[in-house]
PDB file of C-alpha atoms (C1' of nucleotides) in Angstrom:
ATOM      1  CA  MET A   1    -188.488 161.237  33.665  1.00 59.00           C
ATOM      2  CA  VAL A   2    -185.338 163.673  33.526  1.00 57.00           C
ATOM      3  CA  VAL A   3    -183.792 161.826  29.990  1.00 58.00           C
ATOM      4  CA  ASP A   4    -183.761 163.689  26.954  1.00 54.00           C
ATOM      5  CA  GLN A   5    -182.218 166.649  27.217  1.00 53.00           C
ATOM      6  CA  VAL A   6    -180.301 166.335  23.931  1.00 52.00           C
ATOM      7  CA  PRO A   7    -180.697 167.912  20.939  1.00 55.00           C
ATOM      8  CA  ARG A   8    -182.507 167.936  18.101  1.00 64.00           C
ATOM      9  CA  GLU A   9    -180.849 169.963  16.190  1.00 82.00           C
ATOM     10  CA  LEU A  10    -177.281 170.012  15.679  1.00 88.00           C
ATOM     11  CA  SER A  11    -175.284 173.380  15.079  1.00 93.00           C
ATOM     12  CA  ASP A  12    -172.196 174.106  13.055  1.00 94.00           C
ATOM     13  CA  ASP A  13    -170.203 174.521  15.585  1.00 95.00           C
ATOM     14  CA  GLU A  14    -171.252 171.426  17.773  1.00 95.00           C
ATOM     15  CA  ILE A  15    -170.627 168.896  14.076  1.00 96.00           C
ATOM     16  CA  ASP A  16    -167.191 170.644  13.920  1.00 97.00           C
ATOM     17  CA  ARG A  17    -166.649 169.429  17.607  1.00 97.00           C
ATOM     18  CA  ILE A  18    -168.027 165.702  16.992  1.00 97.00           C
ATOM     19  CA  PHE A  19    -166.402 165.339  13.759  1.00 97.00           C
ATOM     20  CA  GLY A  20    -162.963 167.045  15.069  1.00 98.00           C
ATOM     21  CA  ALA A  21    -162.644 164.659  18.204  1.00 98.00           C
ATOM     22  CA  LEU A  22    -163.444 161.924  16.196  1.00 97.00           C
ATOM     23  CA  ALA A  23    -161.102 163.280  13.849  1.00 97.00           C
ATOM     24  CA  ASP A  24    -157.855 161.792  16.321  1.00 98.00           C
ATOM     25  CA  ALA A  25    -156.814 157.739  16.551  1.00 97.00           C
ATOM     26  CA  THR A  26    -155.965 158.084  20.562  1.00 98.00           C
ATOM     27  CA  ARG A  27    -159.512 160.029  21.617  1.00 98.00           C
ATOM     28  CA  ARG A  28    -161.466 157.072  18.995  1.00 97.00           C
ATOM     29  CA  ASP A  29    -159.622 154.738  21.035  1.00 97.00           C
ATOM     30  CA  ILE A  30    -160.346 156.234  24.247  1.00 97.00           C
ATOM     31  CA  LEU A  31    -163.600 156.401  22.902  1.00 97.00           C
ATOM     32  CA  ARG A  32    -163.528 152.715  21.965  1.00 96.00           C
ATOM     33  CA  GLN A  33    -162.778 152.374  25.850  1.00 96.00           C
ATOM     34  CA  SER A  34    -164.873 154.153  27.500  1.00 95.00           C
ATOM     35  CA  LEU A  35    -167.971 152.202  25.206  1.00 95.00           C
ATOM     36  CA  LEU A  36    -166.594 148.909  26.582  1.00 93.00           C
ATOM     37  CA  ARG A  37    -165.730 149.917  30.158  1.00 94.00           C
ATOM     38  CA  GLU A  38    -166.272 152.903  31.534  1.00 94.00           C
ATOM     39  CA  GLN A  39    -162.879 153.707  33.868  1.00 96.00           C
ATOM     40  CA  SER A  40    -161.686 155.841  35.051  1.00 97.00           C
ATOM     41  CA  VAL A  41    -159.128 159.115  33.151  1.00 97.00           C
ATOM     42  CA  SER A  42    -156.069 157.666  34.509  1.00 96.00           C
ATOM     43  CA  GLU A  43    -156.598 153.653  34.307  1.00 96.00           C
ATOM     44  CA  LEU A  44    -157.315 155.357  30.245  1.00 97.00           C
ATOM     45  CA  GLY A  45    -154.020 157.227  29.784  1.00 96.00           C
ATOM     46  CA  ARG A  46    -152.178 153.990  30.609  1.00 96.00           C
ATOM     47  CA  ASN A  47    -152.569 152.447  27.547  1.00 95.00           C
ATOM     48  CA  TYR A  48    -151.068 155.309  25.834  1.00 97.00           C
ATOM     49  CA  ALA A  49    -147.583 156.464  25.101  1.00 95.00           C
ATOM     50  CA  MET A  50    -148.448 159.714  26.079  1.00 97.00           C
ATOM     51  CA  SER A  51    -148.184 162.080  29.304  1.00 97.00           C
ATOM     52  CA  PHE A  52    -151.198 162.341  31.450  1.00 97.00           C
ATOM     53  CA  ALA A  53    -152.067 165.889  30.592  1.00 97.00           C
ATOM     54  CA  ALA A  54    -152.005 165.129  26.927  1.00 98.00           C
ATOM     55  CA  VAL A  55    -154.816 162.262  27.626  1.00 98.00           C
ATOM     56  CA  GLN A  56    -156.698 165.056  29.644  1.00 98.00           C
ATOM     57  CA  LYS A  57    -156.559 166.804  26.670  1.00 98.00           C
ATOM     58  CA  HIS A  58    -158.092 163.875  24.557  1.00 98.00           C
ATOM     59  CA  VAL A  59    -160.858 163.229  26.894  1.00 98.00           C
ATOM     60  CA  ALA A  60    -161.356 167.396  27.459  1.00 98.00           C
ATOM     61  CA  VAL A  61    -162.041 167.057  23.672  1.00 98.00           C
ATOM     62  CA  LEU A  62    -163.964 164.146  23.731  1.00 98.00           C
ATOM     63  CA  GLU A  63    -166.777 165.642  26.181  1.00 97.00           C
ATOM     64  CA  ARG A  64    -166.884 168.955  24.740  1.00 97.00           C
ATOM     65  CA  ALA A  65    -168.351 167.340  21.455  1.00 97.00           C
ATOM     66  CA  LEU A  66    -170.949 164.986  24.054  1.00 97.00           C
ATOM     67  CA  LEU A  67    -168.747 161.955  23.323  1.00 97.00           C
ATOM     68  CA  VAL A  68    -167.967 161.601  26.199  1.00 97.00           C
ATOM     69  CA  THR A  69    -168.958 162.751  29.958  1.00 97.00           C
ATOM     70  CA  LYS A  70    -166.756 162.812  33.034  1.00 96.00           C
ATOM     71  CA  GLU A  71    -168.604 162.063  36.521  1.00 96.00           C
ATOM     72  CA  ARG A  72    -166.058 162.662  39.547  1.00 95.00           C
ATOM     73  CA  ARG A  73    -166.149 158.994  41.822  1.00 95.00           C
ATOM     74  CA  GLY A  74    -164.546 159.758  45.139  1.00 93.00           C
ATOM     75  CA  ARG A  75    -160.410 161.035  43.671  1.00 95.00           C
ATOM     76  CA  GLU A  76    -161.089 159.600  40.824  1.00 96.00           C
ATOM     77  CA  GLN A  77    -163.424 160.765  37.373  1.00 97.00           C
ATOM     78  CA  ILE A  78    -165.267 157.815  35.469  1.00 97.00           C
ATOM     79  CA  VAL A  79    -165.903 158.449  31.664  1.00 97.00           C
ATOM     80  CA  HIS A  80    -168.739 157.700  30.151  1.00 96.00           C
ATOM     81  CA  SER A  81    -169.423 157.357  26.741  1.00 96.00           C
ATOM     82  CA  ASN A  82    -172.252 158.946  24.843  1.00 95.00           C
ATOM     83  CA  PRO A  83    -173.603 156.680  22.177  1.00 94.00           C
ATOM     84  CA  ALA A  84    -176.838 158.587  21.212  1.00 93.00           C
ATOM     85  CA  ALA A  85    -173.987 161.519  20.924  1.00 93.00           C
ATOM     86  CA  ILE A  86    -172.563 158.452  17.732  1.00 94.00           C
ATOM     87  CA  ARG A  87    -175.663 157.166  16.591  1.00 93.00           C
ATOM     88  CA  ARG A  88    -176.400 161.124  15.233  1.00 92.00           C
ATOM     89  CA  ALA A  89    -173.081 161.589  13.919  1.00 92.00           C
ATOM     90  CA  ALA A  90    -174.375 158.433  12.320  1.00 93.00           C
ATOM     91  CA  ARG A  91    -177.237 160.035  10.953  1.00 93.00           C
ATOM     92  CA  LEU A  92    -175.924 163.128   9.865  1.00 92.00           C
ATOM     93  CA  LEU A  93    -174.003 161.194   7.924  1.00 93.00           C
ATOM     94  CA  ASP A  94    -176.733 159.496   6.840  1.00 93.00           C
ATOM     95  CA  ALA A  95    -178.355 162.580   5.886  1.00 93.00           C
ATOM     96  CA  TYR A  96    -175.025 162.773   3.169  1.00 93.00           C
ATOM     97  CA  GLU A  97    -176.980 159.652   1.090  1.00 91.00           C
ATOM     98  CA  GLU A  98    -179.851 160.730   1.380  1.00 91.00           C
ATOM     99  CA  LEU A  99    -179.204 163.644  -0.957  1.00 91.00           C
ATOM    100  CA  TRP A 100    -177.182 161.738  -3.282  1.00 91.00           C
ATOM    101  CA  ARG A 101    -180.030 158.983  -3.721  1.00 90.00           C
ATOM    102  CA  ASP A 102    -182.752 162.169  -4.064  1.00 88.00           C
ATOM    103  CA  ARG A 103    -180.161 163.084  -7.187  1.00 90.00           C
ATOM    104  CA  ILE A 104    -180.132 159.678  -8.242  1.00 87.00           C
ATOM    105  CA  ALA A 105    -183.605 159.023  -8.241  1.00 87.00           C
ATOM    106  CA  ARG A 106    -184.188 162.529  -9.902  1.00 84.00           C
ATOM    107  CA  ILE A 107    -181.823 161.763 -13.726  1.00 78.00           C
ATOM    108  CA  GLY A 108    -183.807 159.044 -13.131  1.00 74.00           C
ATOM    109  CA  ASP A 109    -186.776 160.297 -13.525  1.00 72.00           C
ATOM    110  CA  ILE A 110    -185.467 162.641 -15.807  1.00 69.00           C
ATOM    111  CA  LEU A 111    -184.282 159.544 -18.164  1.00 67.00           C
ATOM    112  CA  SER A 112    -187.168 158.026 -18.507  1.00 67.00           C
ATOM    113  CA  GLU A 113    -189.286 161.192 -19.194  1.00 64.00           C
ATOM    114  CA  ALA A 114    -186.689 161.758 -21.917  1.00 63.00           C
ATOM    115  CA  THR A 115    -186.924 158.463 -23.316  1.00 63.00           C
ATOM    116  CA  HIS A 116    -190.530 158.851 -23.495  1.00 60.00           C
ATOM    117  CA  PRO A 117    -191.722 161.909 -25.458  1.00 53.00           C
ATOM    118  CA  GLY A 118    -194.930 161.552 -25.495  1.00 47.00           C
ATOM    119  CA  ASN A 119    -196.506 159.528 -22.827  1.00 50.00           C
ATOM    120  CA  ASP A 120    -198.679 160.932 -20.443  1.00 47.00           C
ATOM    121  CA  GLN A 121    -198.695 161.086 -15.677  1.00 47.00           C
ATOM    122  CA  LYS A 122    -196.382 158.975 -14.537  1.00 46.00           C
ATOM    123  CA  ASP A 123    -196.647 155.509 -16.050  1.00 42.00           C
ATOM    124  CA  THR A 124    -193.264 154.425 -16.538  1.00 43.00           C
ATOM    125  CA  ALA A 125    -192.870 151.883 -18.528  1.00 42.00           C
ATOM    126  CA  PRO A 126    -190.354 148.738 -18.605  1.00 40.00           C
TER     127      PRO A 126
ATOM    128  CA  MET B   1    -164.761 145.710 -14.509  1.00 60.00           C
ATOM    129  CA  VAL B   2    -163.121 148.581 -13.625  1.00 58.00           C
ATOM    130  CA  VAL B   3    -164.883 149.635 -10.328  1.00 58.00           C
ATOM    131  CA  ASP B   4    -164.402 148.236  -6.140  1.00 54.00           C
ATOM    132  CA  GLN B   5    -161.227 150.165  -6.056  1.00 53.00           C
ATOM    133  CA  VAL B   6    -162.553 150.187  -2.273  1.00 52.00           C
ATOM    134  CA  PRO B   7    -160.638 149.812   0.218  1.00 55.00           C
ATOM    135  CA  ARG B   8    -161.990 147.419   3.074  1.00 64.00           C
ATOM    136  CA  GLU B   9    -159.701 148.455   5.822  1.00 82.00           C
ATOM    137  CA  LEU B  10    -159.046 152.186   7.018  1.00 89.00           C
ATOM    138  CA  SER B  11    -156.752 152.798   7.827  1.00 94.00           C
ATOM    139  CA  ASP B  12    -155.987 155.298  11.374  1.00 95.00           C
ATOM    140  CA  ASP B  13    -154.196 158.065   8.562  1.00 95.00           C
ATOM    141  CA  GLU B  14    -157.884 158.007   6.185  1.00 95.00           C
ATOM    142  CA  ILE B  15    -160.429 157.911   8.896  1.00 96.00           C
ATOM    143  CA  ASP B  16    -158.411 161.294  10.802  1.00 97.00           C
ATOM    144  CA  ARG B  17    -158.392 162.550   6.835  1.00 97.00           C
ATOM    145  CA  ILE B  18    -162.238 161.570   6.705  1.00 97.00           C
ATOM    146  CA  PHE B  19    -163.059 162.698  10.422  1.00 97.00           C
ATOM    147  CA  GLY B  20    -161.156 165.374  10.092  1.00 98.00           C
ATOM    148  CA  ALA B  21    -162.346 166.858   6.560  1.00 98.00           C
ATOM    149  CA  LEU B  22    -166.274 166.606   7.709  1.00 97.00           C
ATOM    150  CA  ALA B  23    -165.126 169.277  10.864  1.00 97.00           C
ATOM    151  CA  ASP B  24    -165.922 171.647   8.058  1.00 98.00           C
ATOM    152  CA  ALA B  25    -168.628 173.163   8.241  1.00 97.00           C
ATOM    153  CA  THR B  26    -167.344 175.051   4.590  1.00 98.00           C
ATOM    154  CA  ARG B  27    -166.413 171.844   3.626  1.00 98.00           C
ATOM    155  CA  ARG B  28    -169.291 169.878   4.507  1.00 97.00           C
ATOM    156  CA  ASP B  29    -171.329 172.500   2.333  1.00 97.00           C
ATOM    157  CA  ILE B  30    -169.155 172.204  -0.693  1.00 97.00           C
ATOM    158  CA  LEU B  31    -170.018 168.059   0.535  1.00 97.00           C
ATOM    159  CA  ARG B  32    -173.527 168.909   0.129  1.00 96.00           C
ATOM    160  CA  GLN B  33    -172.863 171.337  -3.154  1.00 96.00           C
ATOM    161  CA  SER B  34    -171.186 168.524  -5.379  1.00 95.00           C
ATOM    162  CA  LEU B  35    -173.843 165.793  -4.099  1.00 95.00           C
ATOM    163  CA  LEU B  36    -176.627 167.800  -4.911  1.00 93.00           C
ATOM    164  CA  ARG B  37    -174.550 168.972  -8.785  1.00 93.00           C
ATOM    165  CA  GLU B  38    -171.048 168.307  -9.477  1.00 94.00           C
ATOM    166  CA  GLN B  39    -169.768 171.349  -9.930  1.00 96.00           C
ATOM    167  CA  SER B  40    -166.440 173.370 -11.229  1.00 97.00           C
ATOM    168  CA  VAL B  41    -164.459 174.335  -8.233  1.00 97.00           C
ATOM    169  CA  SER B  42    -165.041 178.052  -9.235  1.00 96.00           C
ATOM    170  CA  GLU B  43    -168.223 177.605  -9.445  1.00 96.00           C
ATOM    171  CA  LEU B  44    -168.177 176.419  -6.161  1.00 97.00           C
ATOM    172  CA  GLY B  45    -166.666 178.803  -4.416  1.00 96.00           C
ATOM    173  CA  ARG B  46    -168.909 181.921  -5.940  1.00 96.00           C
ATOM    174  CA  ASN B  47    -170.957 180.417  -2.576  1.00 95.00           C
ATOM    175  CA  TYR B  48    -168.407 181.440   0.258  1.00 97.00           C
ATOM    176  CA  ALA B  49    -167.154 184.420   1.355  1.00 95.00           C
ATOM    177  CA  MET B  50    -163.631 183.660   0.956  1.00 97.00           C
ATOM    178  CA  SER B  51    -161.028 184.073  -1.731  1.00 97.00           C
ATOM    179  CA  PHE B  52    -160.819 181.035  -4.550  1.00 97.00           C
ATOM    180  CA  ALA B  53    -157.428 179.621  -3.218  1.00 97.00           C
ATOM    181  CA  ALA B  54    -159.293 178.734   0.176  1.00 98.00           C
ATOM    182  CA  VAL B  55    -161.845 177.275  -1.826  1.00 98.00           C
ATOM    183  CA  GLN B  56    -159.390 175.196  -3.352  1.00 98.00           C
ATOM    184  CA  LYS B  57    -157.849 174.033  -0.525  1.00 98.00           C
ATOM    185  CA  HIS B  58    -160.608 173.143   1.105  1.00 98.00           C
ATOM    186  CA  VAL B  59    -161.517 170.496  -1.933  1.00 98.00           C
ATOM    187  CA  ALA B  60    -157.764 169.653  -1.818  1.00 98.00           C
ATOM    188  CA  VAL B  61    -159.062 168.221   2.048  1.00 98.00           C
ATOM    189  CA  LEU B  62    -161.782 166.686   1.023  1.00 98.00           C
ATOM    190  CA  GLU B  63    -159.969 165.462  -1.862  1.00 97.00           C
ATOM    191  CA  ARG B  64    -157.128 163.342   0.282  1.00 97.00           C
ATOM    192  CA  ALA B  65    -160.118 162.524   2.253  1.00 97.00           C
ATOM    193  CA  LEU B  66    -161.177 160.698  -0.702  1.00 96.00           C
ATOM    194  CA  LEU B  67    -164.914 162.214  -0.270  1.00 97.00           C
ATOM    195  CA  VAL B  68    -164.577 163.549  -3.603  1.00 97.00           C
ATOM    196  CA  THR B  69    -163.303 163.528  -6.877  1.00 97.00           C
ATOM    197  CA  LYS B  70    -162.296 165.573  -9.798  1.00 96.00           C
ATOM    198  CA  GLU B  71    -162.009 165.649 -13.283  1.00 96.00           C
ATOM    199  CA  ARG B  72    -160.775 168.294 -15.494  1.00 96.00           C
ATOM    200  CA  ARG B  73    -162.999 169.333 -18.160  1.00 95.00           C
ATOM    201  CA  GLY B  74    -161.680 171.940 -20.416  1.00 93.00           C
ATOM    202  CA  ARG B  75    -160.147 174.565 -18.424  1.00 95.00           C
ATOM    203  CA  GLU B  76    -162.314 174.276 -15.214  1.00 96.00           C
ATOM    204  CA  GLN B  77    -161.824 171.287 -12.728  1.00 97.00           C
ATOM    205  CA  ILE B  78    -165.623 169.506 -11.761  1.00 97.00           C
ATOM    206  CA  VAL B  79    -166.026 167.983  -8.530  1.00 97.00           C
ATOM    207  CA  HIS B  80    -167.379 164.355  -8.207  1.00 96.00           C
ATOM    208  CA  SER B  81    -169.153 163.481  -4.507  1.00 96.00           C
ATOM    209  CA  ASN B  82    -167.870 159.611  -3.563  1.00 95.00           C
ATOM    210  CA  PRO B  83    -171.281 158.838  -2.032  1.00 94.00           C
ATOM    211  CA  ALA B  84    -169.055 155.115  -1.236  1.00 93.00           C
ATOM    212  CA  ALA B  85    -166.463 157.048   0.820  1.00 93.00           C
ATOM    213  CA  ILE B  86    -169.470 158.965   2.729  1.00 94.00           C
ATOM    214  CA  ARG B  87    -171.409 155.925   3.198  1.00 93.00           C
ATOM    215  CA  ARG B  88    -167.678 154.323   4.745  1.00 92.00           C
ATOM    216  CA  ALA B  89    -167.537 156.694   7.479  1.00 92.00           C
ATOM    217  CA  ALA B  90    -171.090 156.516   7.939  1.00 93.00           C
ATOM    218  CA  ARG B  91    -170.337 152.373   9.272  1.00 93.00           C
ATOM    219  CA  LEU B  92    -167.633 152.996  10.748  1.00 92.00           C
ATOM    220  CA  LEU B  93    -169.843 155.293  13.579  1.00 93.00           C
ATOM    221  CA  ASP B  94    -172.579 152.303  13.472  1.00 93.00           C
ATOM    222  CA  ALA B  95    -169.079 150.192  14.228  1.00 93.00           C
ATOM    223  CA  TYR B  96    -169.006 152.488  17.573  1.00 93.00           C
ATOM    224  CA  GLU B  97    -172.560 151.297  18.519  1.00 91.00           C
ATOM    225  CA  GLU B  98    -171.946 147.924  18.056  1.00 91.00           C
ATOM    226  CA  LEU B  99    -169.936 147.683  21.028  1.00 91.00           C
ATOM    227  CA  TRP B 100    -172.626 149.829  23.027  1.00 91.00           C
ATOM    228  CA  ARG B 101    -175.168 146.912  22.200  1.00 90.00           C
ATOM    229  CA  ASP B 102    -172.364 144.338  23.107  1.00 88.00           C
ATOM    230  CA  ARG B 103    -171.242 145.809  26.192  1.00 90.00           C
ATOM    231  CA  ILE B 104    -175.050 146.085  27.304  1.00 87.00           C
ATOM    232  CA  ALA B 105    -176.072 142.061  26.103  1.00 87.00           C
ATOM    233  CA  ARG B 106    -172.802 141.684  28.073  1.00 84.00           C
ATOM    234  CA  ILE B 107    -174.502 143.876  31.376  1.00 78.00           C
ATOM    235  CA  GLY B 108    -177.622 141.646  30.441  1.00 74.00           C
ATOM    236  CA  ASP B 109    -176.364 138.675  30.055  1.00 72.00           C
ATOM    237  CA  ILE B 110    -174.437 139.033  33.297  1.00 70.00           C
ATOM    238  CA  LEU B 111    -177.147 140.259  35.093  1.00 67.00           C
ATOM    239  CA  SER B 112    -179.493 137.554  34.502  1.00 67.00           C
ATOM    240  CA  GLU B 113    -177.345 134.694  34.947  1.00 64.00           C
ATOM    241  CA  ALA B 114    -177.096 136.780  39.025  1.00 64.00           C
ATOM    242  CA  THR B 115    -181.548 136.856  38.676  1.00 63.00           C
ATOM    243  CA  HIS B 116    -181.893 133.262  38.289  1.00 61.00           C
ATOM    244  CA  PRO B 117    -178.716 131.909  40.692  1.00 55.00           C
ATOM    245  CA  GLY B 118    -180.624 127.932  40.440  1.00 48.00           C
ATOM    246  CA  ASN B 119    -180.301 127.627  36.800  1.00 51.00           C
ATOM    247  CA  ASP B 120    -179.189 124.749  34.701  1.00 48.00           C
ATOM    248  CA  GLN B 121    -175.838 124.514  33.454  1.00 48.00           C
ATOM    249  CA  LYS B 122    -172.809 125.045  35.368  1.00 45.00           C
ATOM    250  CA  ASP B 123    -175.470 125.471  38.211  1.00 42.00           C
ATOM    251  CA  THR B 124    -173.367 127.900  40.626  1.00 42.00           C
ATOM    252  CA  ALA B 125    -174.258 128.843  44.259  1.00 41.00           C
ATOM    253  CA  PRO B 126    -177.165 126.630  45.708  1.00 40.00           C
TER     254      PRO B 126
ATOM    255  C1'  DC C   1    -150.725 161.995  59.842  1.00 72.74           C
ATOM    256  C1'  DT C   2    -148.327 161.423  55.978  1.00 72.74           C
ATOM    257  C1'  DA C   3    -147.592 159.210  51.918  1.00 72.74           C
ATOM    258  C1'  DA C   4    -149.682 158.090  47.154  1.00 72.74           C
ATOM    259  C1'  DC C   5    -152.841 158.752  43.970  1.00 72.74           C
ATOM    260  C1'  DA C   6    -156.019 161.258  40.621  1.00 72.74           C
ATOM    261  C1'  DT C   7    -156.906 165.322  38.649  1.00 72.74           C
ATOM    262  C1'  DA C   8    -156.644 170.229  37.101  1.00 72.74           C
ATOM    263  C1'  DC C   9    -154.559 173.839  34.961  1.00 72.74           C
ATOM    264  C1'  DA C  10    -151.052 177.031  33.603  1.00 72.74           C
ATOM    265  C1'  DA C  11    -147.748 177.660  30.181  1.00 72.74           C
ATOM    266  C1'  DC C  12    -144.795 176.764  26.837  1.00 72.74           C
ATOM    267  C1'  DC C  13    -143.588 174.964  22.292  1.00 72.74           C
ATOM    268  C1'  DA C  14    -143.781 173.083  16.951  1.00 72.74           C
ATOM    269  C1'  DA C  15    -146.392 171.539  13.427  1.00 72.74           C
ATOM    270  C1'  DA C  16    -151.166 172.029  11.260  1.00 72.74           C
ATOM    271  C1'  DT C  17    -154.904 175.224  10.127  1.00 72.74           C
ATOM    272  C1'  DG C  18    -157.295 178.393   7.077  1.00 72.74           C
ATOM    273  C1'  DG C  19    -156.994 182.463   5.568  1.00 72.74           C
ATOM    274  C1'  DT C  20    -154.768 185.870   2.764  1.00 72.74           C
ATOM    275  C1'  DT C  21    -152.520 187.640  -1.532  1.00 72.74           C
ATOM    276  C1'  DG C  22    -149.612 187.287  -6.085  1.00 72.74           C
ATOM    277  C1'  DT C  23    -147.572 185.652  -9.792  1.00 72.74           C
ATOM    278  C1'  DA C  24    -148.087 181.632 -13.569  1.00 72.74           C
ATOM    279  C1'  DG C  25    -150.046 178.205 -17.021  1.00 72.74           C
ATOM    280  C1'  DA C  26    -153.555 176.766 -20.049  1.00 72.74           C
ATOM    281  C1'  DT C  27    -157.609 176.860 -22.250  1.00 72.74           C
ATOM    282  C1'  DC C  28    -161.751 179.484 -24.158  1.00 72.74           C
ATOM    283  C1'  DA C  29    -164.580 182.961 -26.497  1.00 72.74           C
ATOM    284  C1'  DG C  30    -165.052 186.687 -29.296  1.00 72.74           C
TER     285       DG C  30
ATOM    286  C1'  DC D   1    -155.135 187.696 -31.576  1.00 72.74           C
ATOM    287  C1'  DT D   2    -156.232 188.816 -27.580  1.00 72.74           C
ATOM    288  C1'  DG D   3    -158.422 189.398 -23.032  1.00 72.74           C
ATOM    289  C1'  DA D   4    -161.417 187.640 -19.751  1.00 72.74           C
ATOM    290  C1'  DT D   5    -161.949 182.621 -16.557  1.00 72.74           C
ATOM    291  C1'  DC D   6    -160.032 178.561 -14.500  1.00 72.74           C
ATOM    292  C1'  DT D   7    -156.608 176.530 -12.072  1.00 72.74           C
ATOM    293  C1'  DA D   8    -152.635 175.692  -9.958  1.00 72.74           C
ATOM    294  C1'  DC D   9    -149.369 176.963  -6.290  1.00 72.74           C
ATOM    295  C1'  DA D  10    -146.004 179.834  -3.224  1.00 72.74           C
ATOM    296  C1'  DA D  11    -145.039 182.841   0.982  1.00 72.74           C
ATOM    297  C1'  DC D  12    -147.298 184.346   4.484  1.00 72.74           C
ATOM    298  C1'  DC D  13    -149.754 185.289   8.356  1.00 72.74           C
ATOM    299  C1'  DA D  14    -152.415 183.734  13.018  1.00 72.74           C
ATOM    300  C1'  DT D  15    -155.191 180.399  15.151  1.00 72.74           C
ATOM    301  C1'  DT D  16    -155.222 176.042  16.842  1.00 72.74           C
ATOM    302  C1'  DT D  17    -154.499 172.175  18.178  1.00 72.74           C
ATOM    303  C1'  DG D  18    -150.880 168.054  20.438  1.00 72.74           C
ATOM    304  C1'  DG D  19    -147.856 167.654  22.817  1.00 72.74           C
ATOM    305  C1'  DT D  20    -145.211 168.565  27.184  1.00 72.74           C
ATOM    306  C1'  DT D  21    -143.614 169.886  32.030  1.00 72.74           C
ATOM    307  C1'  DG D  22    -144.379 171.789  36.469  1.00 72.74           C
ATOM    308  C1'  DT D  23    -147.234 173.092  40.484  1.00 72.74           C
ATOM    309  C1'  DA D  24    -151.592 172.905  42.988  1.00 72.74           C
ATOM    310  C1'  DT D  25    -155.369 170.697  45.170  1.00 72.74           C
ATOM    311  C1'  DG D  26    -157.500 166.975  47.038  1.00 72.74           C
ATOM    312  C1'  DT D  27    -158.893 162.246  48.541  1.00 72.74           C
ATOM    313  C1'  DT D  28    -157.841 157.782  49.399  1.00 72.74           C
ATOM    314  C1'  DA D  29    -154.686 153.667  52.396  1.00 72.74           C
ATOM    315  C1'  DG D  30    -151.760 152.498  55.961  1.00 72.74           C
TER     316       DG D  30
END
DNA sequence: CTAACATACAACCAAATGGTTGTAGATCAG
DNA sequence: CTGATCTACAACCATTTGGTTGTATGTTAG
């Protein structure tokens, strides 16, 4: 299998590129379009009120973030979406939430200790 | 209850701000720090090799994205994280994955129709 | 072969970004 | 009160970003 050339750890720069790429409505729409159906760059471009070169640049930004790849087919360049990268970004945000939940749990522990000054081990009473 | 002034729909601009805010390692770290523990701006600033004003700006970017809020406490400004906003961003990415899954399902349907030419209902080609 | 099409890429521009320094107003400690 | 601390904000600068136009090159249709 030639599968799974997926980086397990993302560098700061890679994360910068991912979120940077997602921080533009046109690019999010291009990503959305190519998730729905793989299309050539010019085909994608017809949806937007801007020059073809501008669309090319947007696709390049998505590509640098590894959110899409391009594959040459004859004279056109087909844009493939990369759902794995999108999933990775979502999981990244989940990790932040995780921190929050840990903190809440910690606070909970402290409170339950504080309100039971003379208890044994864990024994969190109702 | 004064709770739930949470916008149900996010505008393009709001999403721009959220992902834009996340597209910088320093800001991600500030967010992370304030998820772990609520701290004043200057306290947060001591972690980074840049001026206090720069840190102030980063916090302002996170604030415009609604990822954090500030609360005045005496002479200092305490940075609170907003886990709900982070969750919303994660769900936003989930929605893209959803599109992908729908597409795969559609392709699956087409294939299963194609490979069962003599099924019930529409009873296509012999 | 020729014309139309899809792309690549360079040069340019305005605006946004990420940083700096400097100044000034509140607030707290002693 | 005085001085140290925390914050706000303006002005400035270099770089990046998002867009343009223009030119060149490869590819397909007729």
